[in-house]
Amino acid sequence: MKILVLNSGSSSQKSSLYEIGETLPDDPATPLWEGKIEWHDGVARTEVKNARGVVQKGQAEVSTRAQAVEHLLGTLWDGKTRAVTSPDEISVVGHRVVHGGPKYEEPVLVTSEVKAGIAGVSAFAPLHNRAELDGTEIIEKLLGAIPQVAVFDTGFHRKMPPAAAVYPGPYQWFEKGIHRYGFHGINHQYCAARAAQLLRRDLNSLKLVTCHLGNGCSLAAIQEGHSIDTTMGFTPLEGLMMGTDPGILTYLMREHRLQAHEIDDVLNKESGLLGISGVSGDMREVLESMKQGHSRSKLAFDIYVHRLQSGIGAMVAVLGGIDVLVFTAGVGENSAQVRAAACKPLSFLGLKLDDAANARPPDRDIAAPDSAACVLIIRAQEDWAIAKECWRLMGRR
């Protein structure tokens, strides 16, 4: 079964093609083809590679999202990077959908009803759900009536206990679907299972804290294979460095006359690492600026690490202990400095890093031999996790 995965962002698109046989492999499969495209001011930049090692980079002028995605997918069946001779070889297409709202938890075949449901909660994640719906429509145009599967980032957190999920506002909020949903669930779930596999332990026996540190950041407390708490909430904005006191927002609206769309821009485009450092939202650039003595970049790093440490501590408290701490996603996988800074004050838990191992790539345990808990770096594999869900769902049909 050849499975195409689309991971859509507001101004970017990642995509991978996997082939899965009659049984799932133990380790993540290498994609037959993978590509990403980012566009800005009418120019799309692409980077594509296939399993034969052919790599192609380029740029093209585009006027719409559909044009950009069609340009990317065209390299799957045409040109030097092609991995299939025809789109007809693709069996199913899987989509990462950020917000499933109160209705959608498990992976589901995309129908007109499902699309309407995803659109109905797009206000919860405005930068994401609409882009993901666009992806389904682009696939319909290019591939016709091929089965499409929606896999929800909120799904893994669906079993959080009410004490963690319900906000301390009017109870009517909860009755209307306003509660903590949590996000990055696809990768949190994958990392928990991968940690158990790497450690050769039963997942149900482990207390894990998974740290997804990328463009967006969230932590999850995982017990008996289920998320019992997480740092993101009703939308992806809550938690870690993205957290904002709601009283600030009402103050800005009242005293500075900011409108709703201006508040959205402040939270989504002007906050976080970029908002504090004034340099970049990319941790690599913030760290480089720190080396040059930039004080606001140092402050941004310190806030980032402080909130990360606080979040880990909160997750450990909810779990009543910790067996495994996991770092994943762009920053979590690649920044030894962030990992070391986050773990340094956790020695009271008996958690210790091996400095040499911390400098090595995933997937591995980087804890010192005498550490009371394991510390793993695990490569994020959202596309592979989505492909597996597609394989399972199609196998049940």
mmCIF file with all atom_site columns, C-alpha atoms in Angstrom, residues 17 23 26 30-31 47 100 105 140 237 265 321 330 336:
data_model
loop_
_atom_site.group_PDB
_atom_site.id
_atom_site.type_symbol
_atom_site.label_atom_id
_atom_site.label_alt_id
_atom_site.label_comp_id
_atom_site.label_asym_id
_atom_site.label_entity_id
_atom_site.label_seq_id
_atom_site.pdbx_PDB_ins_code
_atom_site.Cartn_x
_atom_site.Cartn_y
_atom_site.Cartn_z
_atom_site.occupancy
_atom_site.B_iso_or_equiv
_atom_site.pdbx_formal_charge
_atom_site.auth_seq_id
_atom_site.auth_comp_id
_atom_site.auth_asym_id
_atom_site.auth_atom_id
_atom_site.pdbx_PDB_model_num
ATOM 1  C CA . LEU A 1 17  ? 5.142   8.884  0.457  1.00 0.00 ? 17  LEU A CA 1
ATOM 2  C CA . THR A 1 23  ? 2.678   -6.051 8.281  1.00 0.00 ? 23  THR A CA 1
ATOM 3  C CA . ASP A 1 26  ? 9.122   -2.304 13.921 1.00 0.00 ? 26  ASP A CA 1
ATOM 4  C CA . THR A 1 30  ? 12.225  5.454  5.006  1.00 0.00 ? 30  THR A CA 1
ATOM 5  C CA . PRO A 1 31  ? 9.921   7.476  2.733  1.00 0.00 ? 31  PRO A CA 1
ATOM 6  C CA . GLU A 1 47  ? 13.179  20.876 -1.372 1.00 0.00 ? 47  GLU A CA 1
ATOM 7  C CA . GLY A 1 100 ? -10.803 17.852 15.805 1.00 0.00 ? 100 GLY A CA 1
ATOM 8  C CA . GLU A 1 105 ? -10.928 11.963 18.054 1.00 0.00 ? 105 GLU A CA 1
ATOM 9  C CA . GLU A 1 140 ? -9.545  15.652 -4.875 1.00 0.00 ? 140 GLU A CA 1
ATOM 10 C CA . LEU A 1 237 ? -1.516  29.116 22.013 1.00 0.00 ? 237 LEU A CA 1
ATOM 11 C CA . ASP A 1 265 ? -1.584  38.987 15.262 1.00 0.00 ? 265 ASP A CA 1
ATOM 12 C CA . GLY A 1 321 ? 7.217   10.493 39.384 1.00 0.00 ? 321 GLY A CA 1
ATOM 13 C CA . GLY A 1 330 ? 13.226  20.593 15.797 1.00 0.00 ? 330 GLY A CA 1
ATOM 14 C CA . ALA A 1 336 ? 21.960  20.020 23.121 1.00 0.00 ? 336 ALA A CA 1
#
